[in-house]
mmCIF file of C-alpha atoms and ligand atoms in Angstrom:
data_model
loop_
_atom_site.group_PDB
_atom_site.id
_atom_site.type_symbol
_atom_site.label_atom_id
_atom_site.label_comp_id
_atom_site.label_asym_id
_atom_site.label_seq_id
_atom_site.Cartn_x
_atom_site.Cartn_y
_atom_site.Cartn_z
ATOM 1 C CA UNK A 1 30.632 28.516 105.179
ATOM 2 C CA UNK A 2 31.354 31.218 107.660
ATOM 3 C CA UNK A 3 32.133 33.305 105.061
ATOM 4 C CA UNK A 4 28.319 33.177 103.707
ATOM 5 C CA UNK A 5 26.865 33.523 107.382
ATOM 6 C CA UNK A 6 29.521 36.394 108.396
ATOM 7 C CA UNK A 7 28.150 37.643 104.391
ATOM 8 C CA UNK A 8 24.697 37.676 105.370
ATOM 9 C CA UNK A 9 25.072 39.590 108.578
ATOM 10 C CA UNK A 10 26.851 42.472 107.123
ATOM 11 C CA UNK A 11 24.255 42.543 104.132
ATOM 12 C CA UNK A 12 21.511 42.296 106.948
ATOM 13 C CA UNK A 13 23.195 45.609 108.827
ATOM 14 C CA UNK A 14 23.660 47.268 105.734
ATOM 15 C CA UNK A 15 19.744 46.760 104.635
ATOM 16 C CA UNK A 16 18.858 47.741 108.001
ATOM 17 C CA UNK A 17 20.593 50.945 107.714
ATOM 18 C CA UNK A 18 19.353 51.625 104.526
ATOM 19 C CA UNK A 19 15.888 51.059 105.923
ATOM 20 C CA UNK A 20 16.417 53.347 108.531
ATOM 21 C CA UNK A 21 18.115 56.303 107.022
ATOM 22 C CA UNK A 22 16.813 56.290 103.234
ATOM 23 C CA UNK A 23 13.045 56.079 103.291
ATOM 24 C CA UNK A 24 12.842 57.508 99.767
ATOM 25 C CA UNK A 25 11.921 55.308 96.599
ATOM 26 C CA UNK A 26 14.007 54.669 94.373
ATOM 27 C CA UNK A 27 13.532 57.561 91.417
ATOM 28 C CA UNK A 28 14.312 59.854 94.213
ATOM 29 C CA UNK A 29 18.069 58.565 94.981
ATOM 30 C CA UNK A 30 19.901 61.011 92.659
ATOM 31 C CA UNK A 31 17.338 63.898 92.923
ATOM 32 C CA UNK A 32 19.567 65.473 95.889
ATOM 33 C CA UNK A 33 22.711 65.412 97.723
ATOM 34 C CA UNK A 34 21.291 64.966 100.838
ATOM 35 C CA UNK A 35 19.243 61.796 99.761
ATOM 36 C CA UNK A 36 21.854 60.174 97.734
ATOM 37 C CA UNK A 37 24.167 60.159 100.967
ATOM 38 C CA UNK A 38 21.262 58.970 103.155
ATOM 39 C CA UNK A 39 20.519 55.999 100.513
ATOM 40 C CA UNK A 40 24.424 55.387 100.361
ATOM 41 C CA UNK A 41 24.444 55.967 96.513
ATOM 42 C CA UNK A 42 26.346 59.316 96.395
ATOM 43 C CA UNK A 43 28.976 57.843 93.662
ATOM 44 C CA UNK A 44 26.346 55.753 91.582
ATOM 45 C CA UNK A 45 24.517 59.357 91.533
ATOM 46 C CA UNK A 46 27.423 61.547 90.673
ATOM 47 C CA UNK A 47 27.202 62.978 87.100
ATOM 48 C CA UNK A 48 23.245 62.170 87.032
ATOM 49 C CA UNK A 49 21.916 64.960 89.431
ATOM 50 C CA UNK A 50 22.421 67.929 87.410
ATOM 51 C CA UNK A 51 21.637 66.080 84.038
ATOM 52 C CA UNK A 52 18.074 64.596 85.343
ATOM 53 C CA UNK A 53 16.899 68.081 85.009
ATOM 54 C CA UNK A 54 17.985 69.199 81.837
ATOM 55 C CA UNK A 55 15.237 68.861 79.611
ATOM 56 C CA UNK A 56 17.557 67.784 76.339
ATOM 57 C CA UNK A 57 16.763 68.291 72.598
ATOM 58 C CA UNK A 58 16.814 64.985 70.839
ATOM 59 C CA UNK A 59 19.223 64.040 68.637
ATOM 60 C CA UNK A 60 19.019 65.099 64.774
ATOM 61 C CA UNK A 61 19.086 61.746 62.874
ATOM 62 C CA UNK A 62 18.737 62.691 59.114
ATOM 63 C CA UNK A 63 18.748 60.056 56.250
ATOM 64 C CA UNK A 64 19.085 61.198 52.961
ATOM 65 C CA UNK A 65 18.956 58.133 50.712
ATOM 66 C CA UNK A 66 16.473 56.584 47.842
ATOM 67 C CA UNK A 67 14.234 53.545 46.795
ATOM 68 C CA UNK A 68 16.348 50.747 44.596
ATOM 69 C CA UNK A 69 19.535 51.372 46.387
ATOM 70 C CA UNK A 70 21.120 48.323 48.182
ATOM 71 C CA UNK A 71 23.687 50.738 50.715
ATOM 72 C CA UNK A 72 20.437 52.528 51.557
ATOM 73 C CA UNK A 73 18.325 49.420 52.316
ATOM 74 C CA UNK A 74 21.505 48.063 53.633
ATOM 75 C CA UNK A 75 21.513 51.377 55.990
ATOM 76 C CA UNK A 76 17.987 50.650 57.527
ATOM 77 C CA UNK A 77 18.198 46.782 57.784
ATOM 78 C CA UNK A 78 21.607 46.791 59.871
ATOM 79 C CA UNK A 79 22.788 50.180 61.297
ATOM 80 C CA UNK A 80 19.328 52.441 61.469
ATOM 81 C CA UNK A 81 17.627 49.127 62.917
ATOM 82 C CA UNK A 82 20.357 48.362 65.654
ATOM 83 C CA UNK A 83 19.834 52.361 66.755
ATOM 84 C CA UNK A 84 15.943 52.197 66.473
ATOM 85 C CA UNK A 85 15.494 49.626 68.748
ATOM 86 C CA UNK A 86 18.606 50.179 71.370
ATOM 87 C CA UNK A 87 18.121 54.716 71.580
ATOM 88 C CA UNK A 88 14.878 55.246 69.841
ATOM 89 C CA UNK A 89 13.646 57.523 72.007
ATOM 90 C CA UNK A 90 16.400 59.866 71.985
ATOM 91 C CA UNK A 91 16.436 60.049 68.121
ATOM 92 C CA UNK A 92 14.650 62.826 65.803
ATOM 93 C CA UNK A 93 14.481 61.004 62.438
ATOM 94 C CA UNK A 94 14.033 62.814 59.610
ATOM 95 C CA UNK A 95 13.702 60.314 56.182
ATOM 96 C CA UNK A 96 14.605 62.520 53.070
ATOM 97 C CA UNK A 97 13.797 59.797 50.063
ATOM 98 C CA UNK A 98 14.761 61.322 47.379
ATOM 99 C CA UNK A 99 18.973 60.895 46.311
ATOM 100 C CA UNK A 100 19.794 61.130 43.036
ATOM 101 C CA UNK A 101 16.656 61.774 41.395
ATOM 102 C CA UNK A 102 16.416 64.894 39.375
ATOM 103 C CA UNK A 103 13.722 67.419 38.849
ATOM 104 C CA UNK A 104 12.120 69.970 36.357
ATOM 105 C CA UNK A 105 9.447 72.461 36.820
ATOM 106 C CA UNK A 106 7.257 71.488 33.523
ATOM 107 C CA UNK A 107 5.000 74.566 33.614
ATOM 108 C CA UNK A 108 2.475 73.688 36.611
ATOM 109 C CA UNK A 109 4.044 70.925 38.567
ATOM 110 C CA UNK A 110 7.568 69.130 39.449
ATOM 111 C CA UNK A 111 8.800 66.286 37.038
ATOM 112 C CA UNK A 112 10.929 63.707 38.490
ATOM 113 C CA UNK A 113 13.446 61.563 36.699
ATOM 114 C CA UNK A 114 14.905 58.458 38.654
ATOM 115 C CA UNK A 115 18.019 56.467 37.302
ATOM 116 C CA UNK A 116 15.738 53.336 37.362
ATOM 117 C CA UNK A 117 12.626 54.844 35.601
ATOM 118 C CA UNK A 118 9.705 55.655 37.125
ATOM 119 C CA UNK A 119 9.264 52.809 39.508
ATOM 120 C CA UNK A 120 11.963 53.898 41.478
ATOM 121 C CA UNK A 121 10.308 57.437 41.244
ATOM 122 C CA UNK A 122 7.015 56.431 42.610
ATOM 123 C CA UNK A 123 8.603 54.102 45.400
ATOM 124 C CA UNK A 124 10.099 57.057 47.249
ATOM 125 C CA UNK A 125 7.186 59.451 46.463
ATOM 126 C CA UNK A 126 5.497 56.741 48.327
ATOM 127 C CA UNK A 127 7.661 56.677 51.242
ATOM 128 C CA UNK A 128 7.545 60.850 51.027
ATOM 129 C CA UNK A 129 3.456 60.389 51.663
ATOM 130 C CA UNK A 130 4.132 57.807 54.369
ATOM 131 C CA UNK A 131 6.628 60.099 56.093
ATOM 132 C CA UNK A 132 3.848 62.434 56.349
ATOM 133 C CA UNK A 133 0.844 60.656 57.500
ATOM 134 C CA UNK A 134 3.112 58.271 59.898
ATOM 135 C CA UNK A 135 5.204 61.064 61.832
ATOM 136 C CA UNK A 136 5.622 58.859 64.915
ATOM 137 C CA UNK A 137 8.950 57.277 64.916
ATOM 138 C CA UNK A 138 7.382 54.052 66.539
ATOM 139 C CA UNK A 139 5.698 53.607 63.218
ATOM 140 C CA UNK A 140 7.638 55.260 60.528
ATOM 141 C CA UNK A 141 10.762 53.613 60.903
ATOM 142 C CA UNK A 142 9.567 49.898 61.003
ATOM 143 C CA UNK A 143 7.487 50.722 58.194
ATOM 144 C CA UNK A 144 9.880 52.418 56.275
ATOM 145 C CA UNK A 145 12.318 49.971 56.622
ATOM 146 C CA UNK A 146 9.784 46.992 55.792
ATOM 147 C CA UNK A 147 9.046 49.084 52.317
ATOM 148 C CA UNK A 148 13.360 49.140 51.621
ATOM 149 C CA UNK A 149 13.613 45.610 52.265
ATOM 150 C CA UNK A 150 10.847 44.108 50.154
ATOM 151 C CA UNK A 151 10.587 43.878 46.636
ATOM 152 C CA UNK A 152 7.621 43.965 44.278
ATOM 153 C CA UNK A 153 5.133 46.439 42.561
ATOM 154 C CA UNK A 154 5.644 49.639 44.853
ATOM 155 C CA UNK A 155 1.611 49.240 45.957
ATOM 156 C CA UNK A 156 2.199 45.873 46.533
ATOM 157 C CA UNK A 157 4.999 46.589 48.548
ATOM 158 C CA UNK A 158 2.769 49.222 50.272
ATOM 159 C CA UNK A 159 -0.492 46.814 50.645
ATOM 160 C CA UNK A 160 1.724 44.539 52.348
ATOM 161 C CA UNK A 161 4.013 46.597 55.040
ATOM 162 C CA UNK A 162 0.866 48.244 55.986
ATOM 163 C CA UNK A 163 -0.653 45.171 56.675
ATOM 164 C CA UNK A 164 2.095 44.408 58.891
ATOM 165 C CA UNK A 165 1.355 47.428 61.465
ATOM 166 C CA UNK A 166 -1.670 48.686 62.894
ATOM 167 C CA UNK A 167 -2.661 52.393 61.824
ATOM 168 C CA UNK A 168 -1.362 52.908 58.580
ATOM 169 C CA UNK A 169 -3.957 53.833 55.760
ATOM 170 C CA UNK A 170 -2.832 52.417 52.396
ATOM 171 C CA UNK A 171 -4.969 53.748 50.037
ATOM 172 C CA UNK A 172 -4.260 57.111 51.665
ATOM 173 C CA UNK A 173 -0.491 56.946 50.809
ATOM 174 C CA UNK A 174 -1.121 55.603 47.310
ATOM 175 C CA UNK A 175 -3.669 57.958 46.548
ATOM 176 C CA UNK A 176 -1.219 60.797 47.820
ATOM 177 C CA UNK A 177 1.436 59.413 45.950
ATOM 178 C CA UNK A 178 -0.784 59.828 42.832
ATOM 179 C CA UNK A 179 -1.383 63.239 43.308
ATOM 180 C CA UNK A 180 -0.152 66.449 43.711
ATOM 181 C CA UNK A 181 -0.001 66.558 47.457
ATOM 182 C CA UNK A 182 2.998 63.270 46.848
ATOM 183 C CA UNK A 183 4.600 65.253 44.212
ATOM 184 C CA UNK A 184 4.948 68.758 46.750
ATOM 185 C CA UNK A 185 6.510 66.590 49.647
ATOM 186 C CA UNK A 186 9.249 64.715 47.152
ATOM 187 C CA UNK A 187 9.564 68.355 45.976
ATOM 188 C CA UNK A 188 10.164 69.420 49.608
ATOM 189 C CA UNK A 189 12.730 66.301 49.461
ATOM 190 C CA UNK A 190 14.493 67.774 46.778
ATOM 191 C CA UNK A 191 15.323 70.999 48.142
ATOM 192 C CA UNK A 192 16.679 69.190 51.481
ATOM 193 C CA UNK A 193 19.058 66.610 48.859
ATOM 194 C CA UNK A 194 20.169 69.587 47.323
ATOM 195 C CA UNK A 195 20.820 71.943 50.226
ATOM 196 C CA UNK A 196 23.697 69.004 51.570
ATOM 197 C CA UNK A 197 26.969 70.460 51.640
ATOM 198 C CA UNK A 198 29.231 69.184 50.089
ATOM 199 C CA UNK A 199 27.314 68.126 47.458
ATOM 200 C CA UNK A 200 27.004 64.314 46.808
ATOM 201 C CA UNK A 201 25.862 61.279 44.220
ATOM 202 C CA UNK A 202 26.596 58.781 46.434
ATOM 203 C CA UNK A 203 24.025 58.044 48.862
ATOM 204 C CA UNK A 204 22.865 57.125 51.664
ATOM 205 C CA UNK A 205 24.112 60.164 53.568
ATOM 206 C CA UNK A 206 23.849 60.423 57.217
ATOM 207 C CA UNK A 207 23.841 63.383 59.666
ATOM 208 C CA UNK A 208 23.717 64.042 63.162
ATOM 209 C CA UNK A 209 22.729 67.599 64.454
ATOM 210 C CA UNK A 210 23.627 68.538 61.427
ATOM 211 C CA UNK A 211 27.283 67.303 60.887
ATOM 212 C CA UNK A 212 28.023 64.657 58.345
ATOM 213 C CA UNK A 213 28.602 60.969 59.704
ATOM 214 C CA UNK A 214 31.849 59.660 58.017
ATOM 215 C CA UNK A 215 31.782 56.479 56.031
ATOM 216 C CA UNK A 216 28.351 55.586 57.578
ATOM 217 C CA UNK A 217 28.406 52.016 55.901
ATOM 218 C CA UNK A 218 31.782 51.132 57.681
ATOM 219 C CA UNK A 219 30.174 51.671 60.923
ATOM 220 C CA UNK A 220 28.586 49.217 62.943
ATOM 221 C CA UNK A 221 25.429 49.633 64.644
ATOM 222 C CA UNK A 222 26.897 49.756 68.091
ATOM 223 C CA UNK A 223 29.243 52.694 66.415
ATOM 224 C CA UNK A 224 26.230 54.605 65.431
ATOM 225 C CA UNK A 225 24.952 54.590 68.587
ATOM 226 C CA UNK A 226 27.774 55.309 70.342
ATOM 227 C CA UNK A 227 27.776 58.945 67.738
ATOM 228 C CA UNK A 228 23.934 59.625 68.884
ATOM 229 C CA UNK A 229 24.752 58.908 72.855
ATOM 230 C CA UNK A 230 28.007 61.434 72.454
ATOM 231 C CA UNK A 231 25.434 64.032 71.186
ATOM 232 C CA UNK A 232 22.784 63.656 73.375
ATOM 233 C CA UNK A 233 23.016 66.378 76.601
ATOM 234 C CA UNK A 234 20.584 64.687 78.889
ATOM 235 C CA UNK A 235 20.868 61.903 80.927
ATOM 236 C CA UNK A 236 21.927 58.557 78.901
ATOM 237 C CA UNK A 237 18.946 55.822 78.592
ATOM 238 C CA UNK A 238 19.842 52.231 78.985
ATOM 239 C CA UNK A 239 20.799 51.700 75.438
ATOM 240 C CA UNK A 240 23.595 54.073 75.517
ATOM 241 C CA UNK A 241 25.068 51.698 78.347
ATOM 242 C CA UNK A 242 28.540 51.440 76.626
ATOM 243 C CA UNK A 243 28.885 55.082 77.195
ATOM 244 C CA UNK A 244 29.093 55.812 80.609
ATOM 245 C CA UNK A 245 32.016 57.377 81.086
ATOM 246 C CA UNK A 246 31.567 60.222 78.670
ATOM 247 C CA UNK A 247 33.364 62.755 80.207
ATOM 248 C CA UNK A 248 30.771 65.274 78.802
ATOM 249 C CA UNK A 249 28.150 63.890 80.392
ATOM 250 C CA UNK A 250 29.496 64.068 84.125
ATOM 251 C CA UNK A 251 28.430 66.739 86.128
ATOM 252 C CA UNK A 252 31.162 69.406 87.324
ATOM 253 C CA UNK A 253 29.710 72.633 86.068
ATOM 254 C CA UNK A 254 26.967 75.044 87.524
HETATM 255 C C1 NAG B 301 4.230 56.796 68.798
HETATM 256 O O1 NAG B 301 3.127 55.371 68.869
HETATM 257 C C2 NAG B 301 3.023 54.372 69.782
HETATM 258 C C3 NAG B 301 2.355 53.051 69.511
HETATM 259 O O2 NAG B 301 1.529 53.561 68.843
HETATM 260 C C4 NAG B 301 2.807 55.281 71.290
HETATM 261 O O3 NAG B 301 2.727 54.361 72.313
HETATM 262 C C5 NAG B 301 3.831 56.043 71.010
HETATM 263 O O4 NAG B 301 3.375 57.039 72.765
HETATM 264 C C6 NAG B 301 3.730 57.743 70.131
HETATM 265 N N1 NAG B 301 4.917 58.502 70.431
HETATM 266 C C7 NAG B 301 4.576 59.669 70.353
HETATM 267 C C8 NAG B 301 5.823 60.315 70.229
HETATM 268 O O5 NAG B 301 3.557 60.034 70.012
HETATM 269 C C1 NAG B 302 28.122 47.431 73.204
HETATM 270 O O1 NAG B 302 29.352 47.242 72.816
HETATM 271 C C2 NAG B 302 29.987 45.797 72.781
HETATM 272 C C3 NAG B 302 31.158 45.752 72.172
HETATM 273 O O2 NAG B 302 31.703 46.493 71.262
HETATM 274 C C4 NAG B 302 29.006 45.581 71.375
HETATM 275 O O3 NAG B 302 28.819 44.132 71.018
HETATM 276 C C5 NAG B 302 27.444 45.738 71.709
HETATM 277 O O4 NAG B 302 26.787 45.744 70.680
HETATM 278 C C6 NAG B 302 27.274 47.346 72.161
HETATM 279 N N1 NAG B 302 26.195 47.927 72.721
HETATM 280 C C7 NAG B 302 25.461 49.022 72.336
HETATM 281 C C8 NAG B 302 23.788 49.220 72.826
HETATM 282 O O5 NAG B 302 25.913 49.773 71.782
#
């Protein structure tokens, strides 16, 4: 009982001194060493001051994959979904639905061949069109995840998934997939996939800031998030809360 009373007195005294010397709103507490000292948060702000002024680039996360590929849909449903929910704001996501497709120029256009037939190619091209029209990750990722984890004819799946999200014009996507625009977009993805070093015929492949992530299928979502956070140079968002002790994020230089 007396311990509780003493705690209250000490706490009230601390709060009073805080009130007297720290007349700054919390968003300013780490803005200078003087203010963090006055607000008694110097140790908490260590390693934060310099970083909060860095205009850090998001981490480039590129996913090479294809439709009708179970390992690819697993990746969307597990690791990528987890990373998207935790750290979407520091990811620059690029989706490359092409995989083991091959292409051939037949005089005036590209012809694609897919292991599992025409529908597999159509599903890839529909995704290429979706990505083109829905650049915003907060629309693009959930929509593509829906397509990758649904079964049915390509058009039906597109229509059903589009009905779950605002602002997706499925008719425009289907039209694109049947026209030259869809072929051209898919051809650009072919070039990106063929540029992968070393070449592979096993998908999905994931790169972070250009480096291939080893054994992505063997990693958990939390392990992917860890890699993303470690590759990010700016102040870490809440999704990186497991990574606070990363030495590359402390502020000793300059
Ligand atoms: C993406 O779209 C969402 C929802 O429409 C919006 O809140 C957000 O600001 C957009 N982000 C960008 C980077 O445009
Ligand atoms: C943090 O680490 C724990 C234990 O490894 C893990 O279960 C959790 O998913 C992680 N959270 C994030 C956001 O990475």
